[in-house]
Phi, psi and omega in degrees: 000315177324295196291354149285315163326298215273259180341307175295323158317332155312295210263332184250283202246013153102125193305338181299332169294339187248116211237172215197096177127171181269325182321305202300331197266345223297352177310310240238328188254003176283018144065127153318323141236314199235148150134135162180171176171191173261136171227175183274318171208177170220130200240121189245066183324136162261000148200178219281350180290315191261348112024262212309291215282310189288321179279318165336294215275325203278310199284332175271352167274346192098328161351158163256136165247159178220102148291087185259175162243228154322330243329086157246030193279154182262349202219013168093017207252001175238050138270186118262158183248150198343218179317187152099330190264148199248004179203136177293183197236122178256134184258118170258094155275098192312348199281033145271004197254085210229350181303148194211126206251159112307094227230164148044065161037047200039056145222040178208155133223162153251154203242116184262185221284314222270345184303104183246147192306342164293346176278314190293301191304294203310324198295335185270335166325322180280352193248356193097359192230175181211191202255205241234302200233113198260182155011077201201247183291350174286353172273354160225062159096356197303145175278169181309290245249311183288320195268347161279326170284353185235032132051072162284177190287302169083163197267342214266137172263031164234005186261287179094210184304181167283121173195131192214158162238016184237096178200151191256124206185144181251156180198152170272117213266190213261328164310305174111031175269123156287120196234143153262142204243114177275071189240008177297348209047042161221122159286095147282020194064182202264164156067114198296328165281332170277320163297336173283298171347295202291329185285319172308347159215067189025041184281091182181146191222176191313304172304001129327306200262114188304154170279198180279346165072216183291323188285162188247155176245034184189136131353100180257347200259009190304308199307312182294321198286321182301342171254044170246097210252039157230342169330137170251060173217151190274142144041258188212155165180128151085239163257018187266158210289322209282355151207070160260148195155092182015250196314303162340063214097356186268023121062030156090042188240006180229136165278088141319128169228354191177116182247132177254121175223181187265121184260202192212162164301145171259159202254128167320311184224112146255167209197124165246144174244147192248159173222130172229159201196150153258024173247060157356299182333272262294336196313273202307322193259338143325307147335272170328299174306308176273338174296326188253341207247319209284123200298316189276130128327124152300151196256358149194154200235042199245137216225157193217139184276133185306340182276320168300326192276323183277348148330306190302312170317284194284334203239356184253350191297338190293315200273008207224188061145343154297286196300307146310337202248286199274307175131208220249315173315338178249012165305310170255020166267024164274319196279283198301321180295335168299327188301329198306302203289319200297344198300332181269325172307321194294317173290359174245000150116342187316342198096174206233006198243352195285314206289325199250016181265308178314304188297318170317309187294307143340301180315305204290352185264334207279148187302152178316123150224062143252157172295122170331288173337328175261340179315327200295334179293300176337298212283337192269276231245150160274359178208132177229170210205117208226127168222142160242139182259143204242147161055197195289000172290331162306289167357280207307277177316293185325299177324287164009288199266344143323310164330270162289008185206154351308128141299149173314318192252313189271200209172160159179160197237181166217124200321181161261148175314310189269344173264328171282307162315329183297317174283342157274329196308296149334312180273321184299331170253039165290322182300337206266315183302329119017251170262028158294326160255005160307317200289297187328337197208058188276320170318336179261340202232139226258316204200144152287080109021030197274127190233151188224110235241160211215065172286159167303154197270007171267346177336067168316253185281119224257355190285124163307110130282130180283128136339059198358301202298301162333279200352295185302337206253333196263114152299314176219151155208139181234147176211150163222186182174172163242091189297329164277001175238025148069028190246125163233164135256127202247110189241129187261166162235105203240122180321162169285115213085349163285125208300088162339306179294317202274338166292317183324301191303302164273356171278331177304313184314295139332315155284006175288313181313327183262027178057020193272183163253172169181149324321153192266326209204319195284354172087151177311306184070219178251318180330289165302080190311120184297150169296154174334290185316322180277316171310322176278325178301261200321345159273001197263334192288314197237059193299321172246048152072064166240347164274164175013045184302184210041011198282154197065010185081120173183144196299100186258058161256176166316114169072028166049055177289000000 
């Protein structure tokens, strides 16, 4: 049955496409940080037709599928994950399918599977407008389509999640039939290949595209709800019911072919102010002062810890500096040529770390590139704070921020146009540094430990406290967050020899105590037991568990046996 598979797979989308073995897979099946396991092939269609025809061929053999993308996932959730599935796994990778339409005079688009978001910003830019999320998850390569089934987060606080009700989408029924779901609001005709046909070669016009009716393509209530800052409930995270909504959250329990979503005006004149302080308060009532008092939103809001910040500094610098010189488009072809060589060390017994041992070392020769001005903040302050402000919201901020600083603990400047990109750029290749120093220090650290944590929007103190007994057990911690929407990520470095799952255990513990959520944005993954409520959307997406089983801890047999 495999070498029949493989062969039809062959026959639809052409043998280059259809990859085989662990080397040829090890990309595709390898988790950005965590996650990996066996498949039987990784099949990558070049269009929603042969998409269509390869998920056919995978649901009438019985297979399992992982409908990937980008695979930048953070928690492991567009892989496989170890042991345990009762069917092989075929993985469908989408990113040859990548085109992006402008609709409603560019204020939609439809997004097909394979589109990430550095193409959507770029696509929108000449017209004046931007995507849901600028500059975040687009520095390494993430799609449209990953940030919407994993209802990630974004950077921007007047946007608010990744979210559409509007999607073109296959699903398996109770039955085991693969059916396609027309919810974009474009009349493509009947019939799954002919609505595929069509779309793939744009066969549609304006007069095609319905308006939105009840659906919505975008968060529209974000911007009121995050400044309701006595609320004891968090933001945004996750699992929360007000957005699971067929594509919305399915975390791969559904086969995206198409998302129609809303893009925004860019704001013409911005302004970033750095703030730095040894006063957490002093953060958080700043925070507080603009969410309730301020007539303008800050249109981002982010924040980085000093320990974070000189991680970044030393172990974020390659990616930090790929991205200043060339852009965001060549993240991931760095990324696969790293996969190419670790694949080969690995096959030669060397370990999987050489590529990031080599690259550090290199980096590491190279001249200082942070701005003086903020090195200088490192040295002064332990917590920093980056806002950029739009329109009469610059005014507005400035007066403020006059106000209250120079202060006993803090201070803040106001960027240069190149010292303010330098500084989201910075915070943004905090994750990658991350994990460069888990490869880089595989002798002290057992593991990375990363949680991506949802406090109430009432939250005062927003810092983790540790127990000691924790403490002793942590080599490194690092922390950042998109500090006006209360979302941090918090990354242990858990000393060597130490039980990962059981530190794990007791830090969820503690944040239960404090009302938080978790996951905030990065989605459930392998990392995470999904909640009831999210465990139950997902058997309702999948009644017989044929896409992305186990995700949340979750059964990954037939029929969620």
């Amino acid at each position: 049955m495999t070498e029949q598979l493989v062969s039809t797979f062959r026959s639809i989308v052409g043998p280059r496409h259809v990859l085989v073995g662990d080397r040829a897979t090890r990309r595709y099946r390898k988790g950005y940080r965590y996650g990996d396991g066996q498949v039987l092939a990784v099949v990558r269609p070049g269009t929603l037709v042969e998409q269509w025809r390869a998920l056919k061929a995978c649901v009438e053999a019985g297979v399992i599928v992982i409908v990937q993308a980008a695979n930048t996932g953070i928690t492991g959730g567009s892989t496989p994950y170890g042991e345990g599935y009762d069917r092989p796994i075929v993985i469908i990778n989408t990113m040859r399918i990548s085109r992006i339409d402008l609709i409603s005079g560019g204020s939609q688009v439809i997004a097909l599977p394979g589109a990430t978001l550095d193409k959507l910003e770029k696509t929108l830019r000449p017209i004046g407008r931007e995507p849901h999320s600028v500059i975040g998850s687009s520095c390494i390569g993430a799609s449209v389509t990953g940030g919407v089934c994993n209802n990630s987060g974004g950077s921007l606080i007047q946007r608010g999640p990744a979210y559409t009700e509007l999607a073109l989408y296959a699903q398996v029924d109770e039955t085991g039939t693969l059916r396609l779901v027309n919810h974009l609001g474009v009349d493509l005709g009947e019939g799954a290949e002919t609505i595929l046909s069509r779309l793939d070669t744009g066969q549609y016009s304006e007069a095609d595209v319905a308006p939105e009716g009840n659906r919505r393509a975008s968060d529209h209530d974000y911007h009121i709800h995050v400044r309701d800052i006595e609320a004891d409930t968090p933001a945004r995270f996750n699992a929360d019911p007000r957005k699971l909504f067929e594509a919305s959250g399915s975390a791969g329990k559904l086969a995206v072919f198409a998302l129609r979503l809303d893009t925004f005006a860019a704001d013409a004149d911005t302004q970033v102010f750095y703030i730095g302080s040894n006063d957490p308060l002093e953060l958080n009532t700043i925070r507080r002062h603009m969410l309730s008092r301020f007539t303008h939103l800050p249109i981002a809001g982010e924040y980085l810890h000093r320990d974070g910040y000189t991680l970044t500094q030393k172990f974020g610098k390659d990616t930090f500096l790929i991205i200043k010189r060339f852009g965001t488009d060549r993240i991931p072809t760095a990324f696969a040529a790293k996969s190419w060589v670790d694949g080969i060390t690995e096959k030669l017994g060397l370990g999987g770390a050489i590529s990031d041992r080599v690259v550090q070392a290199i980096t590491g020769l190279l001249p200082e590139h942070l701005p003086r001005r903020m090195n200088e903040y490192r040295d002064r302050f332990e917590h920093h704070l980056m806002i950029r402000m739009g329109g009469e919201g610059i005014a507005e901020a400035r007066a403020y921020l006059e106000s209250i600083f120079p202060s006993a603990n803090g201070d803040y400047f106001e960027c240069t146009p190149q010292e303010g990109t330098d500084a989201f750029l910075h915070r943004f290749a905090f994750g990658g540094a991350a994990v460069r120093y888990r490869a880089t220090h595989s002798h002290e650290v057992e593991d990375i430990l990363a949680l991506d944590v949802a406090l109430p929007r009432n939250e005062i103190d927003w810092l983790p406290e540790l127990p000691a007994e924790l403490e002793a057990q942590i080599e490194y911690k690092v922390l950042c967050g998109h500090f006006f929407c209360h979302v941090m990520h918090q990354d242990y470095m858990i000393k060597k020899g130490a039980d990962v799952p059981a530190i794990k255990e007791k830090l969820l513990a503690l944040l239960d105590t404090r009302g938080a959520e978790y996951p905030a944005e990065h989605n459930v993954g392998h990392l995470y037991a999904a909640k009831p409520a999210l465990e139950d959307f997902y058997k309702t997406l999948d009644p017989t568990n044929s896409f992305n089983p186990g995700i949340g801890k979750t059964s990954k047999k037939k029929q969620w046996a």
